[in-house]
mmCIF file of C-alpha atoms (C1' of nucleotides) and ligand atoms in Angstrom:
data_model
loop_
_atom_site.group_PDB
_atom_site.id
_atom_site.type_symbol
_atom_site.label_atom_id
_atom_site.label_comp_id
_atom_site.label_asym_id
_atom_site.label_seq_id
_atom_site.Cartn_x
_atom_site.Cartn_y
_atom_site.Cartn_z
ATOM 1 C CA MET A 339 29.779 20.919 -19.098
ATOM 2 C CA THR A 340 28.967 20.611 -22.898
ATOM 3 C CA PRO A 341 28.917 17.626 -24.537
ATOM 4 C CA GLU A 342 32.803 18.536 -25.980
ATOM 5 C CA SER A 343 34.561 18.275 -22.921
ATOM 6 C CA GLY A 344 35.836 15.057 -21.509
ATOM 7 C CA SER A 345 36.091 13.220 -25.179
ATOM 8 C CA GLN A 346 36.456 10.004 -23.460
ATOM 9 C CA GLN A 347 32.308 9.593 -22.183
ATOM 10 C CA PRO A 348 29.092 8.902 -23.398
ATOM 11 C CA TRP A 349 26.825 11.394 -23.744
ATOM 12 C CA VAL A 350 22.964 11.419 -23.059
ATOM 13 C CA PHE A 351 21.410 14.426 -25.195
ATOM 14 C CA ALA A 352 18.148 16.028 -25.909
ATOM 15 C CA LEU A 353 19.222 16.747 -29.721
ATOM 16 C CA ASN A 354 15.927 18.972 -29.777
ATOM 17 C CA ASN A 355 12.842 19.274 -28.086
ATOM 18 C CA ARG A 356 11.477 16.261 -29.271
ATOM 19 C CA GLU A 357 14.516 14.125 -29.481
ATOM 20 C CA LEU A 358 16.432 11.906 -27.094
ATOM 21 C CA VAL A 359 19.592 9.916 -27.904
ATOM 22 C CA PHE A 360 21.375 6.811 -25.541
ATOM 23 C CA PRO A 361 24.795 7.016 -27.601
ATOM 24 C CA ASP A 362 26.050 3.952 -26.178
ATOM 25 C CA SER A 363 22.879 1.810 -26.390
ATOM 26 C CA GLY A 364 22.671 3.446 -30.100
ATOM 27 C CA ILE A 365 19.062 4.242 -29.007
ATOM 28 C CA THR A 366 17.975 7.498 -30.902
ATOM 29 C CA GLY A 367 14.307 8.577 -31.332
ATOM 30 C CA GLN A 368 11.589 11.025 -31.108
ATOM 31 C CA SER A 369 9.349 11.167 -28.274
ATOM 32 C CA PRO A 370 5.844 12.863 -29.645
ATOM 33 C CA ASP A 371 5.294 13.499 -25.967
ATOM 34 C CA LEU A 372 8.250 14.888 -24.975
ATOM 35 C CA ASP A 373 8.485 18.685 -25.001
ATOM 36 C CA LEU A 374 11.576 20.304 -23.267
ATOM 37 C CA SER A 375 10.312 23.828 -23.678
ATOM 38 C CA GLN A 376 7.555 23.256 -21.631
ATOM 39 C CA ILE A 377 9.763 21.994 -18.524
ATOM 40 C CA PRO A 378 11.080 25.561 -17.307
ATOM 41 C CA GLY A 379 15.179 25.547 -17.517
ATOM 42 C CA SER A 380 14.987 22.216 -19.458
ATOM 43 C CA SER A 381 15.229 23.371 -23.085
ATOM 44 C CA ARG A 382 19.214 22.461 -23.702
ATOM 45 C CA MET A 383 20.146 19.881 -21.424
ATOM 46 C CA THR A 384 23.324 16.938 -21.011
ATOM 47 C CA ALA A 385 25.095 15.107 -19.060
ATOM 48 C CA SER A 386 28.257 12.773 -18.272
ATOM 49 C CA VAL A 387 27.638 9.305 -18.497
ATOM 50 C CA PRO A 388 30.674 7.385 -18.141
ATOM 51 C CA GLU A 389 29.219 3.925 -18.314
ATOM 52 C CA TYR A 390 25.983 2.119 -17.638
ATOM 53 C CA SER A 391 24.463 -1.554 -17.775
ATOM 54 C CA SER A 392 21.193 -0.659 -16.685
ATOM 55 C CA ILE A 393 18.724 1.504 -16.384
ATOM 56 C CA SER A 394 18.912 2.460 -12.571
ATOM 57 C CA SER A 395 23.258 2.816 -12.862
ATOM 58 C CA LEU A 396 21.947 4.800 -15.931
ATOM 59 C CA LEU A 397 19.535 7.507 -14.331
ATOM 60 C CA ASN A 398 21.902 7.233 -11.151
ATOM 61 C CA THR A 399 24.905 8.935 -13.094
ATOM 62 C CA PHE A 400 22.297 11.194 -14.910
ATOM 63 C CA GLN A 401 20.920 12.473 -12.008
ATOM 64 C CA PHE A 402 24.193 12.854 -10.553
ATOM 65 C CA ASN A 403 26.054 14.761 -12.963
ATOM 66 C CA SER A 404 23.030 16.936 -14.636
ATOM 67 C CA ASN A 405 23.637 20.389 -15.161
ATOM 68 C CA ALA A 406 19.851 21.208 -15.215
ATOM 69 C CA SER A 407 19.055 24.328 -13.088
ATOM 70 C CA SER A 408 16.091 21.735 -12.292
ATOM 71 C CA ILE A 409 16.563 18.306 -11.121
ATOM 72 C CA LEU A 410 12.391 17.457 -10.717
ATOM 73 C CA SER A 411 12.438 16.686 -14.833
ATOM 74 C CA LEU A 412 14.991 14.117 -15.132
ATOM 75 C CA PRO A 413 12.534 11.627 -14.634
ATOM 76 C CA PHE A 414 10.774 12.777 -17.345
ATOM 77 C CA LEU A 415 13.777 13.297 -19.818
ATOM 78 C CA ALA A 416 15.935 10.175 -18.231
ATOM 79 C CA LEU A 417 12.474 7.612 -19.227
ATOM 80 C CA PRO A 418 13.851 5.660 -22.206
ATOM 81 C CA PRO A 419 11.609 4.039 -23.585
ATOM 82 C CA MET A 420 9.415 0.623 -22.873
ATOM 83 C CA ASN A 421 11.323 -1.758 -24.948
ATOM 84 C CA PHE A 422 14.802 -0.595 -23.733
ATOM 85 C CA PRO A 423 16.392 -3.961 -21.948
ATOM 86 C CA ASP A 424 15.457 -3.662 -18.160
ATOM 87 C CA PHE A 425 13.119 -0.587 -17.811
ATOM 88 C CA ARG A 426 10.442 -2.016 -16.025
ATOM 89 C CA ARG A 427 12.320 -3.569 -12.728
ATOM 90 C CA ASN A 428 14.632 -0.346 -13.032
ATOM 91 C CA ALA A 429 12.352 2.359 -13.589
ATOM 92 C CA LYS A 430 11.031 4.715 -10.451
ATOM 93 C CA CYS A 431 8.245 6.585 -10.342
ATOM 94 C CA ALA A 432 8.828 10.292 -10.890
ATOM 95 C CA ILE A 433 6.482 11.044 -8.003
ATOM 96 C CA CYS A 434 6.882 8.800 -5.128
ATOM 97 C CA ASP A 435 9.191 5.441 -4.163
ATOM 98 C CA GLU A 436 6.970 3.567 -6.410
ATOM 99 C CA VAL A 437 8.072 1.016 -9.462
ATOM 100 C CA ALA A 438 7.138 3.492 -12.423
ATOM 101 C CA THR A 439 5.097 1.171 -15.135
ATOM 102 C CA GLY A 440 5.001 3.190 -17.828
ATOM 103 C CA ARG A 441 4.366 6.660 -18.826
ATOM 104 C CA HIS A 442 1.046 8.124 -17.582
ATOM 105 C CA TYR A 443 0.010 11.657 -18.720
ATOM 106 C CA GLY A 444 3.892 12.280 -19.935
ATOM 107 C CA ALA A 445 5.387 11.205 -17.042
ATOM 108 C CA ALA A 446 6.871 7.596 -15.888
ATOM 109 C CA THR A 447 4.659 6.736 -12.690
ATOM 110 C CA CYS A 448 3.018 4.469 -10.724
ATOM 111 C CA PHE A 449 -0.657 3.216 -11.026
ATOM 112 C CA GLY A 450 -1.222 4.941 -8.275
ATOM 113 C CA CYS A 451 0.112 8.641 -8.937
ATOM 114 C CA LYS A 452 -1.415 8.011 -12.919
ATOM 115 C CA SER A 453 -4.872 7.334 -10.754
ATOM 116 C CA PHE A 454 -4.331 10.388 -8.122
ATOM 117 C CA TRP A 455 -3.414 12.536 -11.313
ATOM 118 C CA ARG A 456 -6.954 11.917 -12.866
ATOM 119 C CA ARG A 457 -8.805 12.398 -10.114
ATOM 120 C CA SER A 458 -7.196 15.614 -8.928
ATOM 121 C CA ILE A 459 -7.578 16.876 -12.308
ATOM 122 C CA TYR A 460 -11.166 15.461 -13.044
ATOM 123 C CA PHE A 461 -12.356 16.819 -9.807
ATOM 124 C CA GLN A 462 -9.731 20.228 -9.330
ATOM 125 C CA ARG A 463 -9.114 19.189 -6.036
ATOM 126 C CA LYS A 464 -7.026 21.956 -4.081
ATOM 127 C CA TYR A 465 -4.798 20.524 -1.035
ATOM 128 C CA ARG A 466 -2.965 21.780 1.770
ATOM 129 C CA CYS A 467 -0.173 20.761 3.328
ATOM 130 C CA LYS A 468 -0.467 20.056 7.224
ATOM 131 C CA PHE A 469 3.990 20.577 7.502
ATOM 132 C CA ASP A 470 6.311 22.292 5.632
ATOM 133 C CA GLY A 471 5.497 21.684 1.908
ATOM 134 C CA LYS A 472 8.598 18.926 1.671
ATOM 135 C CA CYS A 473 6.939 15.634 2.559
ATOM 136 C CA GLU A 474 8.919 12.922 1.562
ATOM 137 C CA LEU A 475 6.252 10.923 -0.912
ATOM 138 C CA LYS A 476 7.074 7.612 0.423
ATOM 139 C CA LYS A 477 4.323 5.092 1.881
ATOM 140 C CA ALA A 478 4.504 4.720 5.229
ATOM 141 C CA PRO A 479 1.640 2.410 7.241
ATOM 142 C CA HIS A 480 -1.317 3.376 7.829
ATOM 143 C CA GLN A 481 -0.827 6.613 6.378
ATOM 144 C CA ASN A 482 -1.353 8.028 2.709
ATOM 145 C CA LEU A 483 1.327 10.191 1.006
ATOM 146 C CA CYS A 484 0.740 14.472 1.410
ATOM 147 C CA ARG A 485 -1.782 15.257 -1.511
ATOM 148 C CA ALA A 486 -0.660 18.895 -1.338
ATOM 149 C CA CYS A 487 2.922 17.731 -2.028
ATOM 150 C CA ARG A 488 2.161 14.920 -4.067
ATOM 151 C CA LEU A 489 -0.052 17.314 -6.424
ATOM 152 C CA ARG A 490 2.630 19.697 -6.925
ATOM 153 C CA LYS A 491 5.101 17.378 -7.994
ATOM 154 C CA CYS A 492 2.892 15.920 -10.240
ATOM 155 C CA PHE A 493 2.767 19.811 -11.467
ATOM 156 C CA GLU A 494 6.371 20.450 -11.439
ATOM 157 C CA VAL A 495 6.621 17.048 -13.013
ATOM 158 C CA GLY A 496 5.240 17.986 -16.110
ATOM 159 C CA MET A 497 2.332 16.040 -16.128
ATOM 160 C CA ASN A 498 -0.369 16.842 -18.841
ATOM 161 C CA PRO A 499 -3.880 17.597 -17.133
ATOM 162 C CA GLU A 500 -5.373 16.391 -20.343
ATOM 163 C CA GLY A 501 -4.396 13.103 -20.995
ATOM 164 C CA TRP A 502 -3.400 12.272 -24.894
ATOM 165 C CA MET B 1323 5.774 -28.179 28.483
ATOM 166 C CA THR B 1324 3.478 -27.448 32.023
ATOM 167 C CA PRO B 1325 3.124 -24.320 33.871
ATOM 168 C CA GLU B 1326 4.205 -26.456 36.947
ATOM 169 C CA SER B 1327 8.078 -27.332 35.331
ATOM 170 C CA GLY B 1328 10.883 -24.820 35.207
ATOM 171 C CA SER B 1329 9.903 -23.128 38.469
ATOM 172 C CA GLN B 1330 11.828 -20.340 38.187
ATOM 173 C CA GLN B 1331 9.831 -19.345 34.916
ATOM 174 C CA PRO B 1332 7.133 -16.827 34.640
ATOM 175 C CA TRP B 1333 4.145 -18.317 32.713
ATOM 176 C CA VAL B 1334 1.719 -16.546 30.043
ATOM 177 C CA PHE B 1335 -2.103 -17.983 31.178
ATOM 178 C CA ALA B 1336 -5.741 -18.736 29.183
ATOM 179 C CA LEU B 1337 -6.729 -19.053 33.099
ATOM 180 C CA ASN B 1338 -9.921 -20.207 31.198
ATOM 181 C CA ASN B 1339 -12.233 -19.371 28.146
ATOM 182 C CA ARG B 1340 -12.097 -15.750 29.276
ATOM 183 C CA GLU B 1341 -9.452 -15.090 30.995
ATOM 184 C CA LEU B 1342 -5.757 -13.817 30.255
ATOM 185 C CA VAL B 1343 -2.735 -13.383 33.120
ATOM 186 C CA PHE B 1344 0.506 -11.348 32.355
ATOM 187 C CA PRO B 1345 2.100 -12.223 35.495
ATOM 188 C CA ASP B 1346 5.309 -10.127 34.986
ATOM 189 C CA SER B 1347 3.306 -7.028 34.390
ATOM 190 C CA GLY B 1348 0.710 -7.976 36.805
ATOM 191 C CA ILE B 1349 -2.292 -7.784 34.124
ATOM 192 C CA THR B 1350 -5.301 -10.061 34.793
ATOM 193 C CA GLY B 1351 -8.594 -9.360 32.860
ATOM 194 C CA GLN B 1352 -11.343 -10.634 31.433
ATOM 195 C CA SER B 1353 -11.739 -10.419 27.631
ATOM 196 C CA PRO B 1354 -14.997 -10.340 26.714
ATOM 197 C CA ASP B 1355 -14.907 -11.172 23.159
ATOM 198 C CA LEU B 1356 -11.847 -13.851 23.295
ATOM 199 C CA ASP B 1357 -13.234 -17.418 23.016
ATOM 200 C CA LEU B 1358 -10.742 -19.877 23.147
ATOM 201 C CA SER B 1359 -12.869 -22.987 22.598
ATOM 202 C CA GLN B 1360 -14.043 -21.927 19.247
ATOM 203 C CA ILE B 1361 -10.330 -21.935 18.539
ATOM 204 C CA PRO B 1362 -9.517 -25.642 17.222
ATOM 205 C CA GLY B 1363 -6.757 -26.938 19.020
ATOM 206 C CA SER B 1364 -6.289 -24.405 22.329
ATOM 207 C CA SER B 1365 -8.671 -24.817 25.276
ATOM 208 C CA ARG B 1366 -5.625 -24.874 26.676
ATOM 209 C CA MET B 1367 -2.765 -22.781 26.513
ATOM 210 C CA THR B 1368 0.258 -22.106 27.945
ATOM 211 C CA ALA B 1369 3.876 -20.406 27.309
ATOM 212 C CA SER B 1370 7.231 -20.368 29.104
ATOM 213 C CA VAL B 1371 8.053 -16.669 29.115
ATOM 214 C CA PRO B 1372 11.671 -15.902 30.860
ATOM 215 C CA GLU B 1373 11.674 -12.297 30.577
ATOM 216 C CA TYR B 1374 10.437 -9.458 28.442
ATOM 217 C CA SER B 1375 10.924 -5.795 28.024
ATOM 218 C CA SER B 1376 7.752 -5.318 25.083
ATOM 219 C CA ILE B 1377 5.095 -6.819 23.670
ATOM 220 C CA SER B 1378 7.368 -7.667 20.813
ATOM 221 C CA SER B 1379 9.948 -9.802 22.665
ATOM 222 C CA LEU B 1380 6.886 -11.211 24.602
ATOM 223 C CA LEU B 1381 5.189 -12.401 21.530
ATOM 224 C CA ASN B 1382 8.367 -14.212 20.549
ATOM 225 C CA THR B 1383 8.895 -16.045 23.396
ATOM 226 C CA PHE B 1384 5.583 -16.649 23.297
ATOM 227 C CA GLN B 1385 5.335 -18.037 19.735
ATOM 228 C CA PHE B 1386 8.382 -20.071 20.227
ATOM 229 C CA ASN B 1387 8.092 -21.551 23.177
ATOM 230 C CA SER B 1388 4.539 -22.616 22.778
ATOM 231 C CA ASN B 1389 3.076 -26.373 22.754
ATOM 232 C CA ALA B 1390 -0.290 -25.285 21.247
ATOM 233 C CA SER B 1391 -1.248 -27.472 18.328
ATOM 234 C CA SER B 1392 -2.033 -24.384 15.927
ATOM 235 C CA ILE B 1393 0.385 -21.524 15.880
ATOM 236 C CA LEU B 1394 -2.417 -19.791 13.804
ATOM 237 C CA SER B 1395 -4.389 -18.481 17.375
ATOM 238 C CA LEU B 1396 -1.091 -17.266 18.906
ATOM 239 C CA PRO B 1397 -1.840 -13.250 17.504
ATOM 240 C CA PHE B 1398 -5.032 -13.700 18.882
ATOM 241 C CA LEU B 1399 -3.833 -15.248 22.574
ATOM 242 C CA ALA B 1400 -1.749 -13.307 23.105
ATOM 243 C CA LEU B 1401 -2.916 -9.951 22.475
ATOM 244 C CA PRO B 1402 -2.568 -7.957 25.540
ATOM 245 C CA PRO B 1403 -5.348 -4.785 26.003
ATOM 246 C CA MET B 1404 -4.829 -1.683 24.186
ATOM 247 C CA ASN B 1405 -3.383 0.249 27.030
ATOM 248 C CA PHE B 1406 -0.635 -2.360 27.701
ATOM 249 C CA PRO B 1407 2.671 -0.538 27.007
ATOM 250 C CA ASP B 1408 3.746 -0.099 23.839
ATOM 251 C CA PHE B 1409 0.941 -1.697 22.527
ATOM 252 C CA ARG B 1410 0.661 0.651 19.186
ATOM 253 C CA ARG B 1411 4.120 0.161 18.255
ATOM 254 C CA ASN B 1412 4.345 -3.401 18.828
ATOM 255 C CA ALA B 1413 1.346 -5.472 17.466
ATOM 256 C CA LYS B 1414 1.375 -7.325 14.406
ATOM 257 C CA CYS B 1415 -1.062 -8.118 12.271
ATOM 258 C CA ALA B 1416 -2.759 -11.510 12.609
ATOM 259 C CA ILE B 1417 -3.004 -11.947 8.872
ATOM 260 C CA CYS B 1418 -0.880 -9.908 6.895
ATOM 261 C CA ASP B 1419 2.824 -8.533 7.596
ATOM 262 C CA GLU B 1420 1.198 -4.419 8.804
ATOM 263 C CA VAL B 1421 1.206 -3.111 11.873
ATOM 264 C CA ALA B 1422 -2.003 -3.947 14.014
ATOM 265 C CA THR B 1423 -4.380 -1.426 14.911
ATOM 266 C CA GLY B 1424 -6.713 -2.775 17.128
ATOM 267 C CA ARG B 1425 -9.002 -5.814 17.559
ATOM 268 C CA HIS B 1426 -11.078 -6.176 14.550
ATOM 269 C CA TYR B 1427 -13.407 -9.007 14.650
ATOM 270 C CA GLY B 1428 -11.976 -10.535 17.312
ATOM 271 C CA ALA B 1429 -8.467 -10.866 16.183
ATOM 272 C CA ALA B 1430 -5.579 -7.793 15.996
ATOM 273 C CA THR B 1431 -4.940 -6.870 12.613
ATOM 274 C CA CYS B 1432 -4.671 -3.835 9.988
ATOM 275 C CA PHE B 1433 -7.171 -1.600 8.753
ATOM 276 C CA GLY B 1434 -6.703 -3.430 5.167
ATOM 277 C CA CYS B 1435 -7.673 -6.766 6.440
ATOM 278 C CA LYS B 1436 -10.306 -5.374 9.010
ATOM 279 C CA SER B 1437 -12.060 -4.120 5.828
ATOM 280 C CA PHE B 1438 -11.078 -7.179 3.565
ATOM 281 C CA TRP B 1439 -12.687 -9.313 6.603
ATOM 282 C CA ARG B 1440 -16.086 -7.144 6.376
ATOM 283 C CA ARG B 1441 -16.299 -7.173 2.982
ATOM 284 C CA SER B 1442 -15.596 -10.977 1.841
ATOM 285 C CA ILE B 1443 -18.516 -11.533 4.450
ATOM 286 C CA TYR B 1444 -21.178 -8.964 3.642
ATOM 287 C CA PHE B 1445 -20.651 -10.390 -0.875
ATOM 288 C CA GLN B 1446 -20.168 -14.147 0.784
ATOM 289 C CA ARG B 1447 -17.224 -13.913 -1.673
ATOM 290 C CA LYS B 1448 -15.761 -17.179 -2.695
ATOM 291 C CA TYR B 1449 -12.017 -16.877 -3.867
ATOM 292 C CA ARG B 1450 -9.580 -20.006 -5.413
ATOM 293 C CA CYS B 1451 -6.056 -19.437 -5.204
ATOM 294 C CA LYS B 1452 -3.724 -19.178 -8.304
ATOM 295 C CA PHE B 1453 -0.830 -20.799 -6.565
ATOM 296 C CA ASP B 1454 -0.629 -23.769 -4.302
ATOM 297 C CA GLY B 1455 -2.634 -22.504 -1.187
ATOM 298 C CA LYS B 1456 0.232 -20.976 0.783
ATOM 299 C CA CYS B 1457 0.671 -17.552 -0.338
ATOM 300 C CA GLU B 1458 2.435 -15.204 1.713
ATOM 301 C CA LEU B 1459 0.961 -12.698 2.964
ATOM 302 C CA LYS B 1460 3.101 -9.748 1.882
ATOM 303 C CA LYS B 1461 2.463 -6.720 0.400
ATOM 304 C CA ALA B 1462 4.466 -6.167 -2.819
ATOM 305 C CA PRO B 1463 4.311 -3.419 -5.374
ATOM 306 C CA HIS B 1464 1.616 -3.440 -8.006
ATOM 307 C CA GLN B 1465 -0.258 -6.320 -6.273
ATOM 308 C CA ASN B 1466 -3.226 -7.093 -4.166
ATOM 309 C CA LEU B 1467 -2.416 -10.177 -1.347
ATOM 310 C CA CYS B 1468 -3.448 -13.074 -2.894
ATOM 311 C CA ARG B 1469 -7.743 -13.125 -1.756
ATOM 312 C CA ALA B 1470 -7.745 -16.703 -1.181
ATOM 313 C CA CYS B 1471 -4.846 -17.444 1.225
ATOM 314 C CA ARG B 1472 -5.393 -14.068 2.679
ATOM 315 C CA LEU B 1473 -9.365 -14.886 3.466
ATOM 316 C CA ARG B 1474 -8.316 -18.586 4.933
ATOM 317 C CA LYS B 1475 -6.600 -16.982 7.589
ATOM 318 C CA CYS B 1476 -9.090 -15.012 9.140
ATOM 319 C CA PHE B 1477 -11.123 -18.203 9.167
ATOM 320 C CA GLU B 1478 -8.461 -19.983 10.927
ATOM 321 C CA VAL B 1479 -7.313 -17.009 13.243
ATOM 322 C CA GLY B 1480 -10.808 -17.336 14.365
ATOM 323 C CA MET B 1481 -12.614 -13.724 12.878
ATOM 324 C CA ASN B 1482 -15.879 -13.556 13.814
ATOM 325 C CA PRO B 1483 -18.698 -13.083 10.803
ATOM 326 C CA GLU B 1484 -21.291 -11.361 12.320
ATOM 327 C CA GLY B 1485 -18.980 -8.523 14.580
ATOM 328 C CA TRP B 1486 -20.147 -7.669 17.779
ATOM 329 C "C1'" DC C 279 0.750 -6.951 -30.832
ATOM 330 C "C1'" DG C 280 2.110 -3.212 -27.407
ATOM 331 C "C1'" DA C 281 1.736 1.257 -24.688
ATOM 332 C "C1'" DG C 282 -2.076 3.866 -22.547
ATOM 333 C "C1'" DA C 283 -6.170 6.455 -21.411
ATOM 334 C "C1'" DG C 284 -10.125 5.916 -18.445
ATOM 335 C "C1'" DA C 285 -13.564 3.290 -16.463
ATOM 336 C "C1'" DA C 286 -14.914 -0.365 -13.335
ATOM 337 C "C1'" DC C 287 -13.346 -2.528 -9.558
ATOM 338 C "C1'" DA C 288 -11.051 -3.738 -5.251
ATOM 339 C "C1'" DT C 289 -8.464 -2.500 -1.146
ATOM 340 C "C1'" DG C 290 -6.992 1.132 2.195
ATOM 341 C "C1'" DT C 291 -8.076 5.266 5.427
ATOM 342 C "C1'" DT C 292 -10.651 8.330 7.924
ATOM 343 C "C1'" DC C 293 -14.630 9.799 9.555
ATOM 344 C "C1'" DT C 294 -19.236 8.709 12.365
ATOM 345 C "C1'" DG C 295 -22.048 6.840 15.502
ATOM 346 C "C1'" DC C 296 -22.727 3.896 19.740
ATOM 347 C "C1'" DG C 297 -21.801 1.678 24.137
ATOM 348 C "C1'" DT D 140 -12.549 9.048 27.105
ATOM 349 C "C1'" DC D 141 -11.798 5.189 24.595
ATOM 350 C "C1'" DG D 142 -12.517 1.275 21.582
ATOM 351 C "C1'" DC D 143 -14.511 -0.836 17.498
ATOM 352 C "C1'" DA D 144 -18.452 -1.845 13.640
ATOM 353 C "C1'" DG D 145 -19.960 -0.079 9.681
ATOM 354 C "C1'" DA D 146 -20.366 3.640 6.897
ATOM 355 C "C1'" DA D 147 -17.831 7.171 3.928
ATOM 356 C "C1'" DC D 148 -14.507 8.644 1.410
ATOM 357 C "C1'" DA D 149 -9.272 8.541 -1.126
ATOM 358 C "C1'" DT D 150 -6.342 5.110 -2.798
ATOM 359 C "C1'" DG D 151 -4.140 1.325 -5.570
ATOM 360 C "C1'" DT D 152 -4.895 -2.433 -9.331
ATOM 361 C "C1'" DT D 153 -7.354 -4.300 -13.419
ATOM 362 C "C1'" DC D 154 -9.928 -4.414 -17.270
ATOM 363 C "C1'" DT D 155 -11.659 -2.400 -21.909
ATOM 364 C "C1'" DC D 156 -10.512 0.572 -25.334
ATOM 365 C "C1'" DT D 157 -8.619 3.160 -28.590
ATOM 366 C "C1'" DC D 158 -4.962 3.996 -31.257
HETATM 367 ZN ZN1 ZN E 1015 4.038 6.783 -7.527
HETATM 368 ZN ZN1 ZN E 1016 2.968 18.289 2.542
HETATM 369 ZN ZN1 ZN E 1017 -3.141 -7.121 7.898
HETATM 370 ZN ZN1 ZN E 1018 -3.010 -17.910 -2.232
#
DNA sequence: CGAGAGAACATGTTCTGCG
DNA sequence: TCGCAGAACATGTTCTCTC
C-alpha cells in the first residue's frame, strides 16, 4: 500500500525522519523529538485514512490500515501536536490503558508510565516477568502492572532513556 | 419493621453490641472489634433478608430493607467473617468503590483507604472540599479522590483512630 | 503563555511482626 | 495458619523550573 493507490483517500505521511503531515487537517510540521530512523522498520511509514473527525478515530484507522512492520511504534508516530483539537480527551497512553497526558520521553504516555520510565532508568532496574512475557498492561484492583512487560514496552515504543 | 413481622422471612440480627447472626447460614459469632454503640443511630439494627446465595446479594438486600437511620454504618455491620464463603470476591470497600481486602481499623476497606486513614490520623490532616462536600468517592484517571469527603466518610463509618 | 523534565509529595501494594 | 497494624517500598499526581 502506497500513497499513490486509492486516489480518493487522504494520507498520513512521515515525509522524512522529522516531519509528519495530516493532510485532512492541513497540519504539517516538524517534530524535533521524532527520529524514525531509530525505530526498527519504520523509516518509511504510510497509512490510509479514509476520513476522521477525532483523534481516536484517526488512531484507530491508522492502526488498522498500517503496513508498518512493527505496530509498537504507531502510538508514537500517530501522536498529533498537543493543540490538535480533541487531543487531551482521546490520546491513549502508548504503554498502558490510561489516557495520555502529553509526550513524555518521546512517547505519548500517562503520568504513571512517565514516572515508571524515569525511575526504571535512573535506578537501572531489571525485571523478570512471572508469566509468559505477554502481560496485558491494564490496571486491575490491588495489583500493579507487570514491571517487566511494562518496561519492555517502553523500550519497544522508543522512549528516550536520557530525557530531553 | 421488626423481627416479629413477616414470619416466613429469615433475619439478620445484631443481637447486642458485639454479636451478629446470619440465620440462613447458621453463622453466629462475636466480633471483638464491633461496637454498635459507637455508631450513631445503629444500636439496634435489623433487616429482612428473604434469601441469599452470596455476600453481594445479602448486602444488597440488607441495604434495601434496612430501617437504620444512617446507611453509612451498613458496610460495617454487614461485613461477614473473612472465612465466609465468597467474602473476598464480593465485599466492597466501605469508603470508595474498590474491593475490600479485609477489616481495617474496624471497617471493611481496601488497602488504599486503610493507608489513607492511617496517614490522615498520624499526621492529623485537615482537608477542605473544593466542591459541595458530597464528592463521589470513585477513582477517575489522573485524579485522586477528594480528601475531605474521603476522610469524613472514614469517620462516619466509624473507623478507629487508634488502631488495635 | 504552553510543553515537558525532574523533584516533591500523595497514594497504593507488599512485607514483617505479632497475637 | 490467618488476620491485621504498621513499616517499607512502589506507583501516581502535582509542583517547580526551564525553554
Ligand atoms: Zn500509561
Ligand atoms: Zn509480564
Ligand atoms: Zn477504599
Ligand atoms: Zn469533596
